[in-house]
PDB file of C-alpha atoms in Angstrom:
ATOM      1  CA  UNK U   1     -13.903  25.608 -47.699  1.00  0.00           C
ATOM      2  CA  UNK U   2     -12.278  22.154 -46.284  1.00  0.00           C
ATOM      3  CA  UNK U   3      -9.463  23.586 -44.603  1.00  0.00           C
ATOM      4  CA  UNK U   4     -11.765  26.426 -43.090  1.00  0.00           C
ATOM      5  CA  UNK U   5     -13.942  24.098 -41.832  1.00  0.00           C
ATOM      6  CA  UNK U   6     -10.950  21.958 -40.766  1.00  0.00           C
ATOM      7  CA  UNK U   7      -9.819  25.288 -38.420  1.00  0.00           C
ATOM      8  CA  UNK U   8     -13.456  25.606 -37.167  1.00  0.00           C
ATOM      9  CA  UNK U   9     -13.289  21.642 -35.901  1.00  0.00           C
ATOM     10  CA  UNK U  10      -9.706  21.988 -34.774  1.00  0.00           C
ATOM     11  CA  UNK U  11     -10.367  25.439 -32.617  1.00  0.00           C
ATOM     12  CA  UNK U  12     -13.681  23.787 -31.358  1.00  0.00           C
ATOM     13  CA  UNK U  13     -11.667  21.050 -30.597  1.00  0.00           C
ATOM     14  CA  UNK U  14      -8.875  23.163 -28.421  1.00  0.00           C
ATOM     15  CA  UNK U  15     -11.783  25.042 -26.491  1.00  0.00           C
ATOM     16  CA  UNK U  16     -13.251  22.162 -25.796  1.00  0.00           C
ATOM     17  CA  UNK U  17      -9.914  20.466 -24.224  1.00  0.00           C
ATOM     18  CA  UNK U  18      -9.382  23.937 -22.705  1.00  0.00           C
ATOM     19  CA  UNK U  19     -12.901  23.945 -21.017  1.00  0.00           C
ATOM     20  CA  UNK U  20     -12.050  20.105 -19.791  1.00  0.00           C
ATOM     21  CA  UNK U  21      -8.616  21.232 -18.101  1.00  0.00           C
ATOM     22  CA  UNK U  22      -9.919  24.349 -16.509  1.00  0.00           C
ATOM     23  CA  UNK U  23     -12.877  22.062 -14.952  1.00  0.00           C
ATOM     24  CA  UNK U  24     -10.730  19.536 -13.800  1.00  0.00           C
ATOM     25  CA  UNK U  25      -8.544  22.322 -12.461  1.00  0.00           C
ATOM     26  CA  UNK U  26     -11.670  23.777 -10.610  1.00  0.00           C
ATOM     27  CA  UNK U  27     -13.084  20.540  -9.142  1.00  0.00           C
ATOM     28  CA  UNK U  28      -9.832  19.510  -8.069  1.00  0.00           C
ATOM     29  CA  UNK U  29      -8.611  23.301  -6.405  1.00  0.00           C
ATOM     30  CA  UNK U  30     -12.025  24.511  -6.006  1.00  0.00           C
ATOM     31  CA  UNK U  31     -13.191  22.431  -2.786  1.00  0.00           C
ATOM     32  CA  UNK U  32      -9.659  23.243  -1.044  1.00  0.00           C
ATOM     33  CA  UNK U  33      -9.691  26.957  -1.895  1.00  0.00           C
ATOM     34  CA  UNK U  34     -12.540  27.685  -0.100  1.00  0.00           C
ATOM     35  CA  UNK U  35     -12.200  25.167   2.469  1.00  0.00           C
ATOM     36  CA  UNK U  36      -8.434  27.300   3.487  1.00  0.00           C
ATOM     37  CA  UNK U  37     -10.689  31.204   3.006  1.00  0.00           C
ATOM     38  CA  UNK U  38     -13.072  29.753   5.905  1.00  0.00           C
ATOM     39  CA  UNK U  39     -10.064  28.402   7.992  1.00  0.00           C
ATOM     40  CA  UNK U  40      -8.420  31.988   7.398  1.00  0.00           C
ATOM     41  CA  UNK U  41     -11.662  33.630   8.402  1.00  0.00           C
ATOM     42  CA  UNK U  42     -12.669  31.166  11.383  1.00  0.00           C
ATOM     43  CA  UNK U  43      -8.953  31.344  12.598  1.00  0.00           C
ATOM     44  CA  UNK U  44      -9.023  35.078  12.439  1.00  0.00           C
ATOM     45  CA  UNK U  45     -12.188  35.679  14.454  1.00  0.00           C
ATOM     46  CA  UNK U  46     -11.218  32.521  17.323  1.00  0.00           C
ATOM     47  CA  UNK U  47      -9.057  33.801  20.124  1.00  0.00           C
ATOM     48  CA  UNK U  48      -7.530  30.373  20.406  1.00  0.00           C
ATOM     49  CA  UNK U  49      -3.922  30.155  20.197  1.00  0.00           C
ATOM     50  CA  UNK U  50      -4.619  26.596  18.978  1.00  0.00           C
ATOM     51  CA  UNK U  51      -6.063  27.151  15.945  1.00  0.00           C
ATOM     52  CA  UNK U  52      -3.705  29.197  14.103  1.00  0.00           C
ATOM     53  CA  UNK U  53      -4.778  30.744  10.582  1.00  0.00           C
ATOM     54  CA  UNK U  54      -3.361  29.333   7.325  1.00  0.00           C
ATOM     55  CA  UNK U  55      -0.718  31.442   6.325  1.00  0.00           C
ATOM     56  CA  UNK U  56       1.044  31.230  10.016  1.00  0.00           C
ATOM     57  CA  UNK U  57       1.016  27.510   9.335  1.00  0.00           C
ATOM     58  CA  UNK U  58       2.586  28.045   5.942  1.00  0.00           C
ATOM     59  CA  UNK U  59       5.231  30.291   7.112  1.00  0.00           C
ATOM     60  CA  UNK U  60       5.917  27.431  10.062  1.00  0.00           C
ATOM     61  CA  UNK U  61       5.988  24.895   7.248  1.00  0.00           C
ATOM     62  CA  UNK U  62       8.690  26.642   5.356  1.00  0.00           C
ATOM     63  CA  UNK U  63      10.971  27.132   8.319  1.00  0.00           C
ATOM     64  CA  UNK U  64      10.255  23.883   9.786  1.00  0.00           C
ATOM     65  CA  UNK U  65      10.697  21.061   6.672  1.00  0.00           C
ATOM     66  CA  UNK U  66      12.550  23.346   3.907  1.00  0.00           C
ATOM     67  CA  UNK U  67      16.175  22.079   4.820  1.00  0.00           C
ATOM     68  CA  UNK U  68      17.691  20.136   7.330  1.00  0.00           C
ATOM     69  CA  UNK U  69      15.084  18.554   9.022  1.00  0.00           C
ATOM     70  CA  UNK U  70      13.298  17.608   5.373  1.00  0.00           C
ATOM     71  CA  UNK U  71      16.714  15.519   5.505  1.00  0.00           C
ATOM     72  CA  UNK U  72      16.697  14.423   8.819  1.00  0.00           C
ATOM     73  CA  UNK U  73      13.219  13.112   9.803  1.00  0.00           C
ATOM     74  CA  UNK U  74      10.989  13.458   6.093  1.00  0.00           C
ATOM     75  CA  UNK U  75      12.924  11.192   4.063  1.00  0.00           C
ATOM     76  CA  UNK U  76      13.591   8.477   6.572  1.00  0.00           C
ATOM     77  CA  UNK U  77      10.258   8.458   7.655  1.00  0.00           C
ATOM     78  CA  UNK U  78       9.301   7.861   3.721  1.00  0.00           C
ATOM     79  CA  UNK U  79      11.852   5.425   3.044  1.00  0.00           C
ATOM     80  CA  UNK U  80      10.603   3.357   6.100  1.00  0.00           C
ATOM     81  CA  UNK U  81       7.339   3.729   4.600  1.00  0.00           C
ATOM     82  CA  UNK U  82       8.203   2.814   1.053  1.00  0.00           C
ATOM     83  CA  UNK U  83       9.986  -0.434   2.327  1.00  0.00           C
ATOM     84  CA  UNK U  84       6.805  -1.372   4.353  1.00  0.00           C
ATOM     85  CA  UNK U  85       4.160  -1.570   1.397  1.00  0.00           C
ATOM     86  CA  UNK U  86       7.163  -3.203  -0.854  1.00  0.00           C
ATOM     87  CA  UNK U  87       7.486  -5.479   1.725  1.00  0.00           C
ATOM     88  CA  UNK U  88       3.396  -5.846   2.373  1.00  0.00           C
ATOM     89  CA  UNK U  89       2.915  -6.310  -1.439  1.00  0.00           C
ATOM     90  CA  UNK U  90       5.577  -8.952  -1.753  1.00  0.00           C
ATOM     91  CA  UNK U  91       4.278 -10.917   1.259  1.00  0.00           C
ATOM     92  CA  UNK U  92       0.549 -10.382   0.737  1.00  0.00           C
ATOM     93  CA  UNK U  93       0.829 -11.054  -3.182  1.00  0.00           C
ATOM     94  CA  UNK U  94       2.871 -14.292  -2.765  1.00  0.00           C
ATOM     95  CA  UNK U  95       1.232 -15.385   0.338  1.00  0.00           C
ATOM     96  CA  UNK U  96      -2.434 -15.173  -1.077  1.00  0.00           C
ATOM     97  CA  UNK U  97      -1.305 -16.579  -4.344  1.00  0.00           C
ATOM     98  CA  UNK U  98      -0.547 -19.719  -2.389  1.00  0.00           C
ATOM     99  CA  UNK U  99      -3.123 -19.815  -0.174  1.00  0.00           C
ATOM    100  CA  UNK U 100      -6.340 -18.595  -3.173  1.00  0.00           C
ATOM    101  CA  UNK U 101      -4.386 -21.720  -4.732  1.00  0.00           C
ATOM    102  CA  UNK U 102      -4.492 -24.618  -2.093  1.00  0.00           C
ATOM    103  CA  UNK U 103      -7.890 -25.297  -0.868  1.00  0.00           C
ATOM    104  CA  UNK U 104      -6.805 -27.592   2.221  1.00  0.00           C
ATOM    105  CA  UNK U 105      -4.063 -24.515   3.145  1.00  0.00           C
ATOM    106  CA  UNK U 106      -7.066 -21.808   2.696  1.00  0.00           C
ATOM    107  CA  UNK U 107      -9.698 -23.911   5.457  1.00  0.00           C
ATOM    108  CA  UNK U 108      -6.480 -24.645   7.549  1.00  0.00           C
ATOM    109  CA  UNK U 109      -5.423 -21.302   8.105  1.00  0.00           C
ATOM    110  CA  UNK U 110      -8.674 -19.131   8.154  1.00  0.00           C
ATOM    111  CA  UNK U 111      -8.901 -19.129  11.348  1.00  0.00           C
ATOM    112  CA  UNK U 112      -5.369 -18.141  12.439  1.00  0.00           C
ATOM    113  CA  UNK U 113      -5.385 -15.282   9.227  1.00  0.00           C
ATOM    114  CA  UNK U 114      -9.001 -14.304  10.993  1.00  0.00           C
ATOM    115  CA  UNK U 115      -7.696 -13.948  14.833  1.00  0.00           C
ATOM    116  CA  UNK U 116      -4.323 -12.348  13.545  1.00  0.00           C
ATOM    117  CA  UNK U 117      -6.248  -9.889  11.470  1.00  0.00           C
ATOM    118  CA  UNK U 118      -8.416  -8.732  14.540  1.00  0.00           C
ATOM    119  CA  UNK U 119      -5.345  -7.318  16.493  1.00  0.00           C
ATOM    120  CA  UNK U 120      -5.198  -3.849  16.336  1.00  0.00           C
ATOM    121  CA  UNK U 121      -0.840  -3.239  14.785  1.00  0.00           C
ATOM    122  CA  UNK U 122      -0.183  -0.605  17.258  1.00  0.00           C
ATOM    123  CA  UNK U 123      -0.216  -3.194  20.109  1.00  0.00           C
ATOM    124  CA  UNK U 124       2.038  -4.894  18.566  1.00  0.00           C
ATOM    125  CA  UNK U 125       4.333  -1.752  18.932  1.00  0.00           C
ATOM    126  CA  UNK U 126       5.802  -2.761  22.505  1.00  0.00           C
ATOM    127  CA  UNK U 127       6.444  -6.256  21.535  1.00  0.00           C
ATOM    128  CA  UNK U 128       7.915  -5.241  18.783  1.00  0.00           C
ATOM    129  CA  UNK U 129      10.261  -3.046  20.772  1.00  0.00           C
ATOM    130  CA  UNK U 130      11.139  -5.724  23.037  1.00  0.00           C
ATOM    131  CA  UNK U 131      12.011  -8.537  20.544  1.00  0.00           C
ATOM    132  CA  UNK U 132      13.890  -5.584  17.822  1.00  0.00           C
ATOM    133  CA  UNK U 133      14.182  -3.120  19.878  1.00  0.00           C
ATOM    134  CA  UNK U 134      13.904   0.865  19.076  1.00  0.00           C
ATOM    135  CA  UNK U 135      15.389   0.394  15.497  1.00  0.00           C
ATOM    136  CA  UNK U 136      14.031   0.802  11.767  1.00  0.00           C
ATOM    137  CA  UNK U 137      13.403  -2.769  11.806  1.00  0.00           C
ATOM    138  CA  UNK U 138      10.544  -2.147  14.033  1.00  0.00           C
ATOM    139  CA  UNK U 139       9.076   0.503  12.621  1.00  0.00           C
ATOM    140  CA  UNK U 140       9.080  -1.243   9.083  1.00  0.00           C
ATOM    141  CA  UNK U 141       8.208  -4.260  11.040  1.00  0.00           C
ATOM    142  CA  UNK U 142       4.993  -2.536  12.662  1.00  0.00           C
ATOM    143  CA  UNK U 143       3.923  -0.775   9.274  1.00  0.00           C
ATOM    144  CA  UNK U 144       3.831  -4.488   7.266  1.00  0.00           C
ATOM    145  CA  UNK U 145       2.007  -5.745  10.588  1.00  0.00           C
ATOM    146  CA  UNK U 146      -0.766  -3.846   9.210  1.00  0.00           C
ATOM    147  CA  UNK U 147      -0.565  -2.952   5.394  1.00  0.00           C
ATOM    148  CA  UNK U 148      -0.184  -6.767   4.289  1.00  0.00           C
ATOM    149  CA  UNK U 149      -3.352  -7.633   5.478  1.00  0.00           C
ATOM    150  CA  UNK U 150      -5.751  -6.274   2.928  1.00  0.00           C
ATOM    151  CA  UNK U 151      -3.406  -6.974   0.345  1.00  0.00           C
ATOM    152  CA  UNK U 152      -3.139 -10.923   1.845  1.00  0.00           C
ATOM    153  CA  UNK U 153      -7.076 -11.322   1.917  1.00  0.00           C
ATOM    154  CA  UNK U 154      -7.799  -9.170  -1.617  1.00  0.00           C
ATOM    155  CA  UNK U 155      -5.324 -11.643  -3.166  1.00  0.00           C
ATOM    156  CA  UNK U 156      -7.057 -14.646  -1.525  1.00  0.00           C
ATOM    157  CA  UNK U 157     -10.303 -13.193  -2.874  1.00  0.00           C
ATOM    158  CA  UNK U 158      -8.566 -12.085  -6.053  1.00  0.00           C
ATOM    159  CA  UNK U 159      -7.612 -15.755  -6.840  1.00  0.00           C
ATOM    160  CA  UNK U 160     -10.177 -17.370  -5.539  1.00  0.00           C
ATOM    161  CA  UNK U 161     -12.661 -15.296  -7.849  1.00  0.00           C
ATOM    162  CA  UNK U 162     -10.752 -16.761 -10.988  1.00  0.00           C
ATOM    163  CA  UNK U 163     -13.199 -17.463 -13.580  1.00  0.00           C
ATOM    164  CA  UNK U 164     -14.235 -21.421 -13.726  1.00  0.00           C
ATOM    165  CA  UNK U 165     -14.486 -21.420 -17.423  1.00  0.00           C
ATOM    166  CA  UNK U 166     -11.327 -19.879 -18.511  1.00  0.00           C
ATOM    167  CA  UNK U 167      -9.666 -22.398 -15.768  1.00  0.00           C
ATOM    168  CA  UNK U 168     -11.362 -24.672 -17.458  1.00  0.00           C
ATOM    169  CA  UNK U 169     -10.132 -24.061 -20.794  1.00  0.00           C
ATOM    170  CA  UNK U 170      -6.038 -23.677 -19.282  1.00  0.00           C
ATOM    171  CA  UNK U 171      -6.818 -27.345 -17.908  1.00  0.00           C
ATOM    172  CA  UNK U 172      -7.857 -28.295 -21.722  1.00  0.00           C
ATOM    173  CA  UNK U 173      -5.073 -26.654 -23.595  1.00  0.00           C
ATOM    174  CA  UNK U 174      -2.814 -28.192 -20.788  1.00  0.00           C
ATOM    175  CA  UNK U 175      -1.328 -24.934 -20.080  1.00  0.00           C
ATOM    176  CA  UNK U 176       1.388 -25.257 -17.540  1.00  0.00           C
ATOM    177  CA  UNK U 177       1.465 -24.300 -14.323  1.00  0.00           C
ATOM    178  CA  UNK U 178       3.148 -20.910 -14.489  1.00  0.00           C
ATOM    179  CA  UNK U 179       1.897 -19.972 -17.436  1.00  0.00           C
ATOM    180  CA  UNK U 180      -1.543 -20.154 -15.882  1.00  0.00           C
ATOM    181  CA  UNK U 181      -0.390 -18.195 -12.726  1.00  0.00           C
ATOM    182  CA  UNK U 182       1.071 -15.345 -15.181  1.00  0.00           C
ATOM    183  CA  UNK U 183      -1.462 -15.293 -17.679  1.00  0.00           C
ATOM    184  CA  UNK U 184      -4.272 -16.128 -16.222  1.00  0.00           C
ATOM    185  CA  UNK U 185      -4.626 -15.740 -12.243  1.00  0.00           C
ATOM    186  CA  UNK U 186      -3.054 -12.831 -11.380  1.00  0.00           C
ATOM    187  CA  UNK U 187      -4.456 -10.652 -14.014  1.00  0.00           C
ATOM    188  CA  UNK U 188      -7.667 -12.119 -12.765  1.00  0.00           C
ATOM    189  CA  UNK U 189      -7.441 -11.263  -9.434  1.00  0.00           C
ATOM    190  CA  UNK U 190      -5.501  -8.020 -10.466  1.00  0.00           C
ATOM    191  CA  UNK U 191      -8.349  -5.470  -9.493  1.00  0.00           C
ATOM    192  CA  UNK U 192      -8.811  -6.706  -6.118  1.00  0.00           C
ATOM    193  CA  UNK U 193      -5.030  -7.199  -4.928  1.00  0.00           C
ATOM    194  CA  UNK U 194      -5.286  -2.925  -6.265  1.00  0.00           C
ATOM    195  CA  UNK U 195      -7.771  -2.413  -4.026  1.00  0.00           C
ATOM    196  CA  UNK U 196      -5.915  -4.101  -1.671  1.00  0.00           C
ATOM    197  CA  UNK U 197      -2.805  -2.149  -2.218  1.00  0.00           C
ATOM    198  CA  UNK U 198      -4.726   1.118  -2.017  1.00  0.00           C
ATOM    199  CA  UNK U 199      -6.152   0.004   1.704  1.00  0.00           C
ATOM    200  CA  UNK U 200      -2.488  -0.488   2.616  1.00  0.00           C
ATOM    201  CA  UNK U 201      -0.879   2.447   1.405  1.00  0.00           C
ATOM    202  CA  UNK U 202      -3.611   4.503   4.381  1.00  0.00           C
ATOM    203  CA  UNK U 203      -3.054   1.931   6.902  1.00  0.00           C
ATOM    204  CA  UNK U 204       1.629   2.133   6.648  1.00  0.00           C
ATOM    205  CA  UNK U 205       0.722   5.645   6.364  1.00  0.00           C
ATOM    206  CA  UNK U 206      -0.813   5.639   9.566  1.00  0.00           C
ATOM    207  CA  UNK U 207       1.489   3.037  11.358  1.00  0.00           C
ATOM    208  CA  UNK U 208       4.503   4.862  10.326  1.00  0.00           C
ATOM    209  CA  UNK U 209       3.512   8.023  12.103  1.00  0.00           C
ATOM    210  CA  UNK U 210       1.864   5.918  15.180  1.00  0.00           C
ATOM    211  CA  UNK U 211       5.296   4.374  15.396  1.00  0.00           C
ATOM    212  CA  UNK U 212       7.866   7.059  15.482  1.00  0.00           C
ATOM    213  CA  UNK U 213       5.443   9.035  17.748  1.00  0.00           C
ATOM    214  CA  UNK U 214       5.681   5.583  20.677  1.00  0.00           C
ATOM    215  CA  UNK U 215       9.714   5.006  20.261  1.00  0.00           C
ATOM    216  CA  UNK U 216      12.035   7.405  18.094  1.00  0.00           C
ATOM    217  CA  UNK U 217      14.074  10.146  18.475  1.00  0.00           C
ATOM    218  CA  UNK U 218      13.529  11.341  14.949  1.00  0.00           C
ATOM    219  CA  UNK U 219      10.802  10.972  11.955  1.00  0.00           C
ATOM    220  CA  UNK U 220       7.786  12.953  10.869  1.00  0.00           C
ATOM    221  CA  UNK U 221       5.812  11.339  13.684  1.00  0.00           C
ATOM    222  CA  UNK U 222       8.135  12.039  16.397  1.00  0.00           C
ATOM    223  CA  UNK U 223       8.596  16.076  15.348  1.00  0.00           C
ATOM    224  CA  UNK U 224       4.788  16.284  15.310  1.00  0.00           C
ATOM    225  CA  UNK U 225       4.266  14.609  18.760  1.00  0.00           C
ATOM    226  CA  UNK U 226       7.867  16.772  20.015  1.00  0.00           C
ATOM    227  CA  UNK U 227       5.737  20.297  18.236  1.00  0.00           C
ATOM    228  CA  UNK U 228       2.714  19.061  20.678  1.00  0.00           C
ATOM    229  CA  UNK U 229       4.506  18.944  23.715  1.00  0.00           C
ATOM    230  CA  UNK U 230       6.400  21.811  23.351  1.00  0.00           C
ATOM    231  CA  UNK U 231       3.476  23.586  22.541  1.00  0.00           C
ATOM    232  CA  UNK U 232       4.719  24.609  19.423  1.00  0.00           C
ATOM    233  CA  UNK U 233       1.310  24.616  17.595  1.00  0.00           C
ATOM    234  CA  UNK U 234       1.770  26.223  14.004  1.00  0.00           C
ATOM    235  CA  UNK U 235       4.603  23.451  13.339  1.00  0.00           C
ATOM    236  CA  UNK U 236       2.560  21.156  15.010  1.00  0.00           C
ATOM    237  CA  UNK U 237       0.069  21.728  11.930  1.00  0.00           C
ATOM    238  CA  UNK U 238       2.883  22.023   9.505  1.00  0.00           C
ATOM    239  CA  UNK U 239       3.506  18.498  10.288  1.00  0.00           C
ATOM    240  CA  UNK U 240       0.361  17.988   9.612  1.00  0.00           C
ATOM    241  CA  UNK U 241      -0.390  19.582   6.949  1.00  0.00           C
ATOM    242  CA  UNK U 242       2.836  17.712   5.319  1.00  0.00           C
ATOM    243  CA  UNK U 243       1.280  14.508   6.478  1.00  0.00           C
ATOM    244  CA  UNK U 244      -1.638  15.212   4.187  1.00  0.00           C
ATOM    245  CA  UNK U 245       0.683  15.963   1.224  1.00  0.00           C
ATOM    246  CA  UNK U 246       2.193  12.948   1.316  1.00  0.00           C
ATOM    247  CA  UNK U 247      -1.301  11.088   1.542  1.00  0.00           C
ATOM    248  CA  UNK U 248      -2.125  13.423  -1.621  1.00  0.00           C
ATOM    249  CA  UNK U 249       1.298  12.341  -3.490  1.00  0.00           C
ATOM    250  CA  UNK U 250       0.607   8.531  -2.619  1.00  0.00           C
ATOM    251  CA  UNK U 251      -2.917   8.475  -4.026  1.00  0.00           C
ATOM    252  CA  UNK U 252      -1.931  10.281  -7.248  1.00  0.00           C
ATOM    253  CA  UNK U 253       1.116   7.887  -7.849  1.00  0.00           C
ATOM    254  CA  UNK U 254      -1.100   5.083  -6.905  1.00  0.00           C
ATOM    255  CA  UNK U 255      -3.833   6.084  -9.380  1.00  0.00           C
ATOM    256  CA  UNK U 256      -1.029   6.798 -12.121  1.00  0.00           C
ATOM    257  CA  UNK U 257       0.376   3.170 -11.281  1.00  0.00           C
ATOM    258  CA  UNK U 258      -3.631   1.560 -11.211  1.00  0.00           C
ATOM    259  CA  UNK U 259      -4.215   3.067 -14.857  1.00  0.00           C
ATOM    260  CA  UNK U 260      -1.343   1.594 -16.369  1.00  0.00           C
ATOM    261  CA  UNK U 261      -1.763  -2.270 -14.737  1.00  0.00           C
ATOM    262  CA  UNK U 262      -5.311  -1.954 -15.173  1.00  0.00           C
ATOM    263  CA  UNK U 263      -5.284  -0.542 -18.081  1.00  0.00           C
ATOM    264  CA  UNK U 264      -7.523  -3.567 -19.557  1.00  0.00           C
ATOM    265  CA  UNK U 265     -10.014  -4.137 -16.931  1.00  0.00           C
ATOM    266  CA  UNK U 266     -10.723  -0.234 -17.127  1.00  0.00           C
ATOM    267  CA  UNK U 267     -10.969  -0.861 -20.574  1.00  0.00           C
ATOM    268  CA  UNK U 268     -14.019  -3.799 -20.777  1.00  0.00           C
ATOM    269  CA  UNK U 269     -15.880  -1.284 -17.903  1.00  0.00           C
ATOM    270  CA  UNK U 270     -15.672   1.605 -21.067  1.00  0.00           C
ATOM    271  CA  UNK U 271     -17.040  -1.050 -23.180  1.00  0.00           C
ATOM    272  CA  UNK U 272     -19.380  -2.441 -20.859  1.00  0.00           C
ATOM    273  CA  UNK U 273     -21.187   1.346 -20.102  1.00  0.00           C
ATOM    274  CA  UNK U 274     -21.414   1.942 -23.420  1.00  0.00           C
TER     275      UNK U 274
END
């Protein structure tokens, strides 16, 4: 009787985990599914040469980025990418450690952090030209212009936010000085330099097409911007189409990266609804 009712709980059990994948399957494919029959059957019907339908645009995407050119303009395009946000999350994290840290440092440079903040990156694009010239440097140079900034201010916030009490208790136990910044701080202000970092992977995403569509000769940007004067229009939404993909890949290795560091904080919120 035990193990029969041990096969009932168990094959409950795999339906259940079964019904769980197929609706996470359906809410995540569902949306997207229909969203691409409409394009098909909008694109079919419109006599614009413009708005080509969806499998034209997936046959242009396999010619156009499945081989050489994949090699040629994807990958450096992503590797100038992933060096931006390394370099954003170095400079932002360190940066507003410092600055969260020193209150005299925090009210001297608000200001300057405020009126730097308010310039839009891509006009930085020509200067940046002029002083690098049309190099990677720039481009990398242009994408941390604009990614480090959310992370810079989440971390001020981030630290800043640092409960009173437990600093409190550090200064009691005489903890020392890194010890406090490992243990303490930056797990503190961990959720909001996250937040930060997801801000800034949109914003080098943006800045690294914006920048190889002003001054390159090669790059995901520049073959999108070359498609749309050439009037090349099913590549032209190949590119993208592979733009989106990438934003896609980003968020999921993000959120697979925010589980495991925030593993604890997501952990009191579980406690905390229940």
């Amino acid at each position: 009787m035990t193990a029969y009712t041990g096969r009932i709980a168990a094959t409950t059990r795999g339906r259940t985990v079964g019904a769980r994948v197929a609706t996470s399957v359906l809410h995540t494919l569902g949306l997207p599914t229909l969203l691409l029959v409409l394009w098909g059957v909008v694109a079919t019907r419109a006599t614009s040469q413009f708005f080509p339908d969806p499998l034209t645009i997936a046959e242009a995407f396999g010619e156009t980025w499945v081989g050489p050119s994949f090699v040629a303009d994807v990958l450096p395009s992503l590797a100038r990418l992933g060096l931006g946000v390394a370099v954003s999350i170095v400079l932002g994290i360190a940066a507003g450690t410092v600055i969260g840290l020193t209150h005299w440092l925090r009210e001297l440079l608000e200001p300057l952090l405020e009126f730097l903040r308010a310039i839009p990156p891509p006009v930085l694009i020509p200067v940046a030209m002029l002083l690098l010239g049309i190099t990677d440097t720039m481009k990398v140079v242009v994408i941390v212009s604009g990614a480090v900034w959310p992370i810079l201010l989440n971390t001020i916030e981030g630290v800043r936010g640092t409960d009173s009490v437990m600093t409190e208790t550090a200064d009691s136990f005489q903890v020392s000085w890194w010890e406090r910044l490992w243990f303490l701080v930056l797990p503190a202000a961990s959720p909001r330099i996250m937040a930060g970092v997801r801000q800034a992977l949109s914003v080098a995403l943006i800045l690294m097409v914006i920048s190889e569509m002003f001054a390159s000769s090669s790059g995901l940007g520049y073959r999108i911007a070359y498609f749309q004067r050439n009037y090349l229009i099913a590549e032209m939404w190949s590119g993208i189409v592979l733009l989106g993909l990438v934003g896609v890949f980003l968020a999921v290795a993000f959120g697979l990266v925010e589980r495991r560091v925030l593993r604890w904080y997501h952990g009191i919120r579980e406690v905390n609804r229940a």
